[in-house]
Short mmCIF file of C-alpha atoms in Angstrom, two decimals:
data_model
loop_
_atom_site.label_atom_id
_atom_site.label_comp_id
_atom_site.label_asym_id
_atom_site.label_seq_id
_atom_site.Cartn_x
_atom_site.Cartn_y
_atom_site.Cartn_z
CA MET A 1 238.56 124.83 -43.35
CA ARG A 2 239.97 122.43 -45.93
CA LEU A 3 241.41 123.34 -49.32
CA LEU A 4 242.49 121.06 -52.13
CA HIS A 5 245.37 122.36 -54.27
CA THR A 6 246.04 120.99 -57.76
CA SER A 7 247.50 122.36 -60.98
CA ASP A 8 248.88 121.60 -64.44
CA TRP A 9 246.17 119.29 -65.71
CA HIS A 10 247.16 119.93 -69.35
CA LEU A 11 243.88 118.61 -70.75
CA GLY A 12 244.36 117.69 -74.39
CA HIS A 13 247.96 116.58 -73.87
CA SER A 14 249.41 113.78 -75.98
CA LEU A 15 252.60 111.80 -75.36
CA TYR A 16 254.38 111.21 -78.67
CA ASP A 17 251.04 111.35 -80.52
CA THR A 18 249.33 109.11 -77.96
CA SER A 19 246.19 110.74 -76.55
CA ARG A 20 245.91 111.08 -72.77
CA GLU A 21 242.14 111.68 -72.88
CA ALA A 22 241.22 108.48 -71.03
CA GLU A 23 243.88 109.06 -68.36
CA HIS A 24 242.63 112.58 -67.78
CA ALA A 25 239.04 111.33 -67.53
CA ALA A 26 240.14 108.82 -64.87
CA PHE A 27 241.94 111.56 -62.94
CA LEU A 28 238.96 113.92 -63.00
CA ALA A 29 236.63 111.15 -61.83
CA TRP A 30 239.06 110.35 -59.00
CA LEU A 31 239.30 114.05 -58.12
CA LEU A 32 235.50 114.33 -57.85
CA ASP A 33 235.45 111.31 -55.53
CA THR A 34 238.25 112.81 -53.42
CA LEU A 35 236.52 116.19 -53.12
CA ALA A 36 233.38 114.49 -51.84
CA ALA A 37 235.05 111.90 -49.60
CA ARG A 38 237.42 114.38 -47.94
CA GLU A 39 234.70 117.04 -47.53
CA VAL A 40 236.75 119.75 -49.20
CA ASP A 41 235.55 123.33 -48.80
CA ALA A 42 237.45 124.96 -51.67
CA LEU A 43 239.26 123.66 -54.75
CA LEU A 44 242.25 125.70 -55.98
CA VAL A 45 243.51 124.98 -59.52
CA ALA A 46 246.77 126.85 -60.12
CA GLY A 47 246.89 127.12 -63.90
CA ASP A 48 247.48 125.15 -67.10
CA ILE A 49 244.02 123.68 -67.30
CA PHE A 50 244.72 123.01 -70.98
CA ASP A 51 247.85 121.88 -72.79
CA THR A 52 247.55 124.52 -75.51
CA SER A 53 245.97 127.94 -75.92
CA ASN A 54 243.65 126.45 -78.56
CA PRO A 55 242.44 123.23 -76.90
CA SER A 56 240.44 120.60 -78.71
CA ALA A 57 236.68 120.30 -78.33
CA GLU A 58 237.25 117.11 -76.32
CA ALA A 59 239.56 118.89 -73.86
CA GLN A 60 237.09 121.74 -73.37
CA ALA A 61 234.24 119.26 -72.90
CA ALA A 62 236.24 117.47 -70.19
CA TRP A 63 236.75 120.78 -68.34
CA TYR A 64 233.10 121.84 -68.46
CA GLU A 65 231.91 118.34 -67.58
CA PHE A 66 234.13 118.44 -64.50
CA VAL A 67 232.74 121.83 -63.44
CA ALA A 68 229.16 120.56 -63.83
CA GLN A 69 229.85 117.34 -61.93
CA ALA A 70 231.67 119.18 -59.12
CA ARG A 71 228.70 121.50 -58.67
CA GLN A 72 226.24 118.59 -58.56
CA ARG A 73 228.24 116.40 -56.20
CA CYS A 74 229.59 119.16 -53.93
CA PRO A 75 227.01 121.97 -53.98
CA LYS A 76 228.83 124.05 -51.34
CA LEU A 77 232.28 123.71 -52.89
CA ASP A 78 234.07 126.94 -53.83
CA VAL A 79 236.23 126.63 -56.95
CA VAL A 80 239.02 129.08 -57.79
CA VAL A 81 241.00 128.69 -61.03
CA ILE A 82 243.81 130.79 -62.49
CA GLY A 83 245.25 130.74 -66.00
CA GLY A 84 248.71 129.35 -66.73
CA ASN A 85 251.26 129.98 -69.45
CA HIS A 86 249.76 127.20 -71.60
CA ASP A 87 246.23 128.61 -71.30
CA SER A 88 244.55 131.30 -73.35
CA ALA A 89 243.52 133.98 -70.84
CA ALA A 90 240.71 135.16 -73.12
CA ARG A 91 239.38 131.63 -73.63
CA LEU A 92 239.28 130.94 -69.90
CA ASP A 93 237.66 134.29 -69.13
CA ALA A 94 235.02 134.16 -71.89
CA PRO A 95 232.40 132.08 -69.94
CA ASP A 96 232.94 134.11 -66.75
CA PRO A 97 229.26 135.18 -66.31
CA LEU A 98 228.10 131.57 -66.54
CA LEU A 99 230.82 130.15 -64.29
CA THR A 100 230.36 132.92 -61.71
CA ALA A 101 226.67 132.00 -61.53
CA LEU A 102 227.78 128.44 -60.72
CA GLY A 103 230.06 129.65 -57.92
CA VAL A 104 233.24 129.07 -59.91
CA ARG A 105 235.77 131.90 -60.11
CA VAL A 106 238.12 131.68 -63.11
CA VAL A 107 240.82 134.32 -63.56
CA GLY A 108 242.37 133.65 -66.94
CA GLY A 109 244.49 136.79 -67.04
CA LEU A 110 244.79 140.36 -65.81
CA THR A 111 242.47 142.98 -67.23
CA ARG A 112 244.03 145.99 -68.89
CA SER A 113 242.37 148.37 -66.46
CA ARG A 114 243.92 149.01 -63.06
CA ASP A 115 240.67 150.11 -61.47
CA ASP A 116 238.94 148.54 -58.49
CA ARG A 117 236.83 146.32 -60.73
CA GLY A 118 239.95 144.77 -62.25
CA LEU A 119 241.36 144.09 -58.79
CA GLU A 120 238.06 142.73 -57.51
CA ARG A 121 238.24 139.79 -59.94
CA LEU A 122 241.43 138.60 -58.24
CA LEU A 123 240.04 138.67 -54.69
CA VAL A 124 237.96 135.60 -53.90
CA PRO A 125 236.32 134.77 -50.55
CA VAL A 126 236.09 131.04 -49.87
CA HIS A 127 233.78 129.51 -47.30
CA ASP A 128 234.15 126.89 -44.60
CA ALA A 129 231.78 124.03 -43.79
CA ARG A 130 229.48 126.40 -41.87
CA GLY A 131 229.14 128.69 -44.86
CA GLN A 132 231.24 131.42 -43.28
CA VAL A 133 234.14 133.11 -45.08
CA GLY A 134 237.21 131.20 -43.91
CA ALA A 135 239.84 132.72 -46.19
CA TRP A 136 240.49 135.30 -48.87
CA VAL A 137 242.31 134.10 -51.97
CA ALA A 138 244.59 136.43 -53.91
CA ALA A 139 244.17 134.69 -57.28
CA VAL A 140 247.00 135.95 -59.51
CA PRO A 141 247.14 134.27 -62.94
CA TYR A 142 250.25 133.77 -65.05
CA LEU A 143 251.77 137.21 -65.58
CA ARG A 144 253.13 138.16 -68.98
CA PRO A 145 255.56 141.09 -69.33
CA ALA A 146 252.76 143.25 -70.76
CA ASP A 147 250.79 142.74 -67.51
CA LEU A 148 253.49 144.31 -65.35
CA PRO A 149 253.64 147.96 -64.30
CA PHE A 150 256.38 150.15 -65.76
CA LEU A 151 259.09 150.75 -63.17
CA PRO A 152 262.12 153.07 -63.28
CA ASP A 153 265.60 151.63 -63.87
CA GLU A 154 266.64 152.14 -60.26
CA ALA A 155 263.90 149.72 -59.14
CA GLY A 156 266.18 146.76 -59.98
CA ASP A 157 265.13 143.88 -62.22
CA ARG A 158 262.02 145.22 -63.89
CA LEU A 159 260.40 141.83 -64.43
CA ILE A 160 260.89 140.56 -60.89
CA GLU A 161 259.98 143.86 -59.27
CA GLY A 162 256.98 144.21 -61.58
CA VAL A 163 255.68 140.81 -60.48
CA ARG A 164 256.35 141.76 -56.86
CA ALA A 165 254.30 144.94 -57.32
CA VAL A 166 251.33 143.01 -58.76
CA TYR A 167 251.32 140.45 -55.96
CA ALA A 168 251.72 143.17 -53.33
CA GLU A 169 248.73 145.06 -54.71
CA VAL A 170 246.50 141.99 -54.80
CA LEU A 171 247.58 140.76 -51.37
CA ASP A 172 246.99 144.24 -49.91
CA GLY A 173 243.49 144.14 -51.39
CA ALA A 174 242.83 140.77 -49.75
CA ARG A 175 244.18 142.01 -46.40
CA ALA A 176 241.85 145.00 -46.54
CA ARG A 177 238.84 142.72 -46.95
CA ARG A 178 239.53 139.88 -44.58
CA GLN A 179 238.33 139.85 -41.01
CA PRO A 180 240.08 138.52 -37.90
CA GLY A 181 240.24 134.73 -38.02
CA GLN A 182 240.17 134.58 -41.81
CA ALA A 183 243.26 133.21 -43.56
CA LEU A 184 245.19 134.88 -46.37
CA VAL A 185 245.82 132.51 -49.30
CA ALA A 186 247.72 133.24 -52.53
CA MET A 187 247.65 131.55 -55.91
CA GLY A 188 250.22 131.90 -58.69
CA HIS A 189 251.51 130.28 -61.85
CA CYS A 190 255.20 131.10 -61.95
CA TYR A 191 258.80 129.88 -61.72
CA MET A 192 260.37 130.33 -58.29
CA VAL A 193 264.00 130.45 -57.15
CA GLY A 194 265.59 127.17 -56.06
CA THR A 195 263.04 124.85 -57.66
CA GLU A 196 263.50 121.78 -59.83
CA LEU A 197 262.40 121.96 -63.45
CA SER A 198 261.41 119.17 -65.85
CA GLU A 199 263.27 120.26 -68.99
CA LEU A 200 261.22 118.14 -71.40
CA SER A 201 257.82 119.55 -70.51
CA GLU A 202 258.25 122.89 -68.74
CA ARG A 203 259.61 126.26 -69.78
CA ARG A 204 261.47 128.86 -67.74
CA ILE A 205 258.79 131.48 -68.09
CA LEU A 206 258.90 135.27 -67.67
CA GLY A 207 262.31 135.93 -69.16
CA GLY A 208 264.10 132.71 -68.28
CA ASN A 209 266.04 131.29 -65.37
CA GLN A 210 267.60 134.63 -64.42
CA HIS A 211 264.10 135.90 -63.65
CA ALA A 212 263.11 133.18 -61.18
CA LEU A 213 260.97 134.75 -58.49
CA PRO A 214 262.05 134.92 -54.81
CA VAL A 215 259.99 133.21 -52.13
CA ASP A 216 259.61 136.49 -50.21
CA LEU A 217 257.01 137.35 -52.85
CA PHE A 218 254.72 135.73 -50.27
CA PRO A 219 255.06 137.43 -46.85
CA GLU A 220 254.80 135.42 -43.67
CA ASP A 221 251.16 136.38 -43.14
CA VAL A 222 250.23 134.34 -46.23
CA ALA A 223 248.99 131.11 -44.68
CA TYR A 224 249.34 129.15 -47.91
CA ALA A 225 250.52 129.83 -51.47
CA ALA A 226 249.13 127.41 -54.08
CA LEU A 227 251.50 127.42 -57.04
CA GLY A 228 251.43 125.94 -60.53
CA HIS A 229 253.80 125.50 -63.47
CA LEU A 230 256.35 122.97 -62.17
CA HIS A 231 255.26 119.36 -62.66
CA LYS A 232 257.34 118.00 -59.77
CA ALA A 233 255.65 118.55 -56.42
CA GLN A 234 257.91 120.56 -54.11
CA ARG A 235 258.17 123.14 -51.37
CA VAL A 236 259.69 126.53 -52.14
CA GLY A 237 262.43 127.98 -49.96
CA GLY A 238 261.85 125.30 -47.32
CA ARG A 239 258.47 126.82 -46.46
CA GLU A 240 255.70 124.37 -45.66
CA GLY A 241 253.05 126.78 -46.86
CA VAL A 242 254.53 127.68 -50.26
CA ARG A 243 254.01 124.68 -52.53
CA TYR A 244 253.83 123.36 -56.05
CA SER A 245 251.28 120.55 -56.12
CA GLY A 246 252.80 119.18 -59.33
CA SER A 247 250.90 117.71 -62.26
CA PRO A 248 248.41 114.87 -61.67
CA LEU A 249 250.03 112.63 -64.31
CA PRO A 250 253.47 112.45 -65.95
CA LEU A 251 253.63 114.75 -68.96
CA SER A 252 256.95 113.49 -70.32
CA LEU A 253 258.94 110.27 -70.09
CA SER A 254 261.41 112.01 -67.77
CA GLU A 255 258.66 112.48 -65.17
CA ALA A 256 258.14 108.74 -64.62
CA SER A 257 259.68 108.89 -61.12
CA TYR A 258 257.66 111.89 -59.93
CA VAL A 259 255.13 111.55 -57.12
CA HIS A 260 251.94 112.81 -58.74
CA GLN A 261 249.51 114.13 -56.16
CA VAL A 262 247.07 116.72 -54.96
CA LEU A 263 247.51 118.58 -51.68
CA LEU A 264 244.93 118.74 -48.88
CA VAL A 265 245.49 121.94 -46.92
CA GLU A 266 244.00 122.40 -43.45
CA LEU A 267 243.58 125.94 -42.13
CA GLU A 268 242.81 126.83 -38.54
CA GLY A 269 241.66 130.41 -38.44
CA GLU A 270 244.36 132.58 -39.99
CA HIS A 271 247.04 129.90 -39.83
CA LEU A 272 248.17 126.82 -41.72
CA ALA A 273 247.52 123.66 -39.71
CA SER A 274 248.76 120.92 -42.05
CA VAL A 275 249.43 119.90 -45.64
CA GLU A 276 248.71 116.32 -46.72
CA SER A 277 249.87 114.75 -49.97
CA VAL A 278 247.24 112.55 -51.62
CA ARG A 279 248.71 110.46 -54.42
CA VAL A 280 246.88 110.31 -57.72
CA PRO A 281 246.50 106.71 -58.97
CA ARG A 282 248.64 106.20 -62.06
CA GLN A 283 246.64 104.51 -64.78
CA ALA A 284 249.47 103.81 -67.25
CA GLU A 285 253.03 103.15 -66.11
CA ILE A 286 256.14 104.43 -67.92
CA LEU A 287 258.88 101.87 -68.62
CA ARG A 288 262.35 102.25 -70.05
CA VAL A 289 264.68 99.58 -71.42
CA PRO A 290 267.26 99.64 -70.00
CA GLU A 291 266.07 101.23 -66.76
CA ARG A 292 267.16 104.79 -66.09
CA GLY A 293 270.63 104.81 -64.58
CA ALA A 294 271.47 101.33 -65.88
CA PRO A 295 274.39 100.77 -68.30
CA ALA A 296 273.62 101.26 -71.98
CA MET A 297 272.72 98.18 -74.07
CA ASP A 298 273.47 97.29 -77.65
CA LEU A 299 270.68 96.14 -79.97
CA THR A 300 271.13 92.42 -79.23
CA ALA A 301 270.81 92.98 -75.46
CA VAL A 302 267.86 95.34 -75.92
CA VAL A 303 265.96 92.82 -78.04
CA LYS A 304 266.56 90.15 -75.39
CA ALA A 305 265.28 92.49 -72.64
CA LEU A 306 262.19 93.38 -74.65
CA GLN A 307 261.39 89.72 -75.24
CA ALA A 308 261.46 89.23 -71.44
CA LEU A 309 258.79 91.89 -70.79
CA PRO A 310 255.38 90.70 -69.50
CA PRO A 311 252.81 89.71 -72.12
CA ALA A 312 249.58 91.64 -72.60
CA GLU A 313 246.78 90.40 -70.37
CA ALA A 314 243.52 89.32 -71.95
CA GLY A 315 241.04 92.19 -72.00
CA MET A 316 243.60 94.89 -71.11
CA VAL A 317 242.33 98.23 -72.39
CA GLU A 318 244.67 100.05 -74.76
CA TRP A 319 245.07 103.25 -72.73
CA LYS A 320 246.20 101.37 -69.61
CA ARG A 321 249.09 99.64 -71.37
CA PRO A 322 252.48 100.87 -70.11
CA TYR A 323 254.34 103.45 -72.16
CA LEU A 324 257.77 102.25 -73.26
CA GLU A 325 260.95 104.10 -74.17
CA VAL A 326 263.73 101.99 -75.70
CA CYS A 327 267.30 103.26 -75.52
CA VAL A 328 269.82 101.55 -77.83
CA GLU A 329 273.59 101.96 -78.04
CA LEU A 330 274.58 102.23 -81.71
CA PRO A 331 278.20 101.72 -82.82
CA ARG A 332 276.97 101.60 -86.44
CA PRO A 333 273.80 102.55 -88.37
CA GLU A 334 270.90 100.13 -87.91
CA PRO A 335 268.38 100.71 -90.73
CA ALA A 336 266.10 97.95 -89.38
CA LEU A 337 266.21 99.21 -85.78
CA ARG A 338 262.50 100.00 -85.41
CA ARG A 339 261.45 96.80 -87.15
CA GLN A 340 263.55 94.67 -84.79
CA VAL A 341 262.26 96.50 -81.72
CA GLU A 342 258.64 96.16 -82.81
CA ALA A 343 259.11 92.47 -83.59
CA ALA A 344 260.47 91.86 -80.07
CA LEU A 345 257.39 93.60 -78.61
CA GLU A 346 254.83 91.41 -80.39
CA GLY A 347 252.24 90.31 -77.82
CA LYS A 348 253.75 92.41 -75.01
CA ALA A 349 251.75 94.70 -72.74
CA ALA A 350 254.09 97.67 -73.24
CA ARG A 351 253.43 100.06 -76.12
CA LEU A 352 256.40 101.67 -77.81
CA VAL A 353 256.34 105.48 -77.82
CA LYS A 354 260.00 106.38 -78.34
CA ILE A 355 263.29 104.88 -79.48
CA THR A 356 266.28 106.84 -78.19
CA PRO A 357 269.60 106.05 -79.90
CA GLN A 358 272.83 106.50 -77.95
CA TYR A 359 275.68 106.96 -80.40
CA THR A 360 279.14 105.67 -79.51
CA GLY A 361 281.12 108.12 -81.64
CA THR A 362 283.37 110.91 -80.43
CA GLY A 363 280.62 113.52 -80.46
CA GLN A 364 283.19 116.07 -81.58
CA ALA A 365 282.58 118.69 -84.22
CA LEU A 366 284.66 118.47 -87.37
CA ALA A 367 286.97 121.31 -86.30
CA GLU A 368 287.65 119.53 -83.00
CA SER A 369 288.19 116.08 -84.46
CA ARG A 370 290.87 117.01 -87.00
CA PRO A 371 292.60 120.26 -86.06
CA GLY A 372 294.97 121.68 -88.63
CA PRO A 373 293.88 121.98 -92.27
CA SER A 374 290.93 124.20 -93.01
CA LEU A 375 287.73 122.78 -94.46
CA LYS A 376 288.68 123.86 -98.00
CA ASP A 377 291.85 121.76 -97.79
CA ARG A 378 289.99 118.56 -96.89
CA THR A 379 288.56 116.10 -99.35
CA PRO A 380 284.84 115.28 -99.27
CA GLU A 381 285.73 111.80 -97.99
CA ASP A 382 287.67 113.32 -95.06
CA VAL A 383 284.61 115.36 -94.10
CA PHE A 384 282.29 112.36 -94.47
CA LEU A 385 284.49 110.14 -92.30
CA ALA A 386 284.85 112.79 -89.60
CA ARG A 387 281.11 113.37 -89.50
CA TYR A 388 280.45 109.61 -89.36
CA ALA A 389 282.88 109.24 -86.45
CA GLN A 390 280.97 111.90 -84.54
CA ASP A 391 278.08 109.42 -84.14
CA TYR A 392 279.58 105.96 -84.52
CA SER A 393 282.68 104.31 -83.06
CA GLU A 394 283.00 101.72 -85.84
CA PRO A 395 284.18 102.71 -89.34
CA PRO A 396 281.59 102.83 -92.13
CA ALA A 397 280.88 99.58 -93.93
CA PRO A 398 282.48 99.20 -97.38
CA ALA A 399 279.04 99.26 -99.02
CA LEU A 400 278.21 102.58 -97.37
CA LEU A 401 281.54 104.10 -98.40
CA GLU A 402 280.99 102.88 -101.96
CA ALA A 403 277.52 104.47 -101.99
CA PHE A 404 279.07 107.75 -100.81
CA HIS A 405 281.60 107.71 -103.67
CA GLU A 406 278.84 107.01 -106.21
CA LEU A 407 276.84 109.95 -104.89
CA LEU A 408 279.91 112.20 -104.85
CA THR A 409 280.73 111.29 -108.44
CA GLN A 410 277.17 112.03 -109.54
CA VAL A 411 277.22 115.44 -107.82
CA GLN A 412 280.56 116.35 -109.39
CA GLU A 413 279.39 115.30 -112.86
CA ASP A 414 276.17 117.31 -112.51
CA ALA A 415 278.15 120.35 -111.37
CA SER A 416 280.40 120.19 -114.43
#
């Protein structure tokens, strides 16, 4: 049978106040086409459907529209969805009776009860092209500390061992139900040992980096583990069958170089046959001036580079214009920085989303820059000059220093 693994859609996301709604709509339309064209038997979505726990009406409409379209276009498709750390478990679980009737299993979070009914929600049979059960999915949503069983001190790290206990219980339940020839598949939204994190758009969940989960959470009889949370697609522990699919579009400027994809997983009986990466078309590119890794540029060089960018094409839709980050080396304050950058971009295809200044000063704190006298023994001008040098390599202009003295005089007169 054939599975399609995706995660971290983050519907409702915006990039520096720029809506991604149109990009997400294009991705979901492409995903529907891919599900139909590749004759997928089951879709696995490993968490973070939404960008926030209180998504906008537009984001929720996009999700429900996708579910409706998937059911119409692929009537036999099984859909299994788990909640992520960005999702509200209660919000995802609320329409469960309706979605279950449509053949869509959503597990937003763990129930408080530890009875068989609570476990049953996490055990999902998925069917092959003949309509036979081809695999059992242990669908474990994002686990918060309150979801974990209480363990004695001698058990080791309580968070890690608590997660291990939950996965072991759910996987044991799936093993008890599957028949010979049926694969064991796991789903999780978590942070694993030895993985690469995008600092600008991901968090080290469940207690931080020291609580990264080991890959042996998934025993060797698990044919495939579909993971979510990390936006960069990657294997875990060198295992072909333990994977992050990554996000379908870049969620921060630092993710411009990522390969955004979904994963087509082929199962043969109880075993993994192959995993194929299918790249998601990128609708809006991310540019940086200067390019990442290139030497820093001062404002004059940056303006010249911006003026050399391609012009906007006639009829180009706004949401397909490339995002642009501009990085400028500043040896002195530039009050007109944004105005000069925007003027250089007149008529260009790129749309400015961020200006990142790179200061040429020492970067040292005041105590490091002038060791010796204590702060009370320094004049206000000493402190001002040391703080200025922290950011800028050039001395302050005479006009700026004069303005500082005027302000200082006013403060001293008011205090007296």
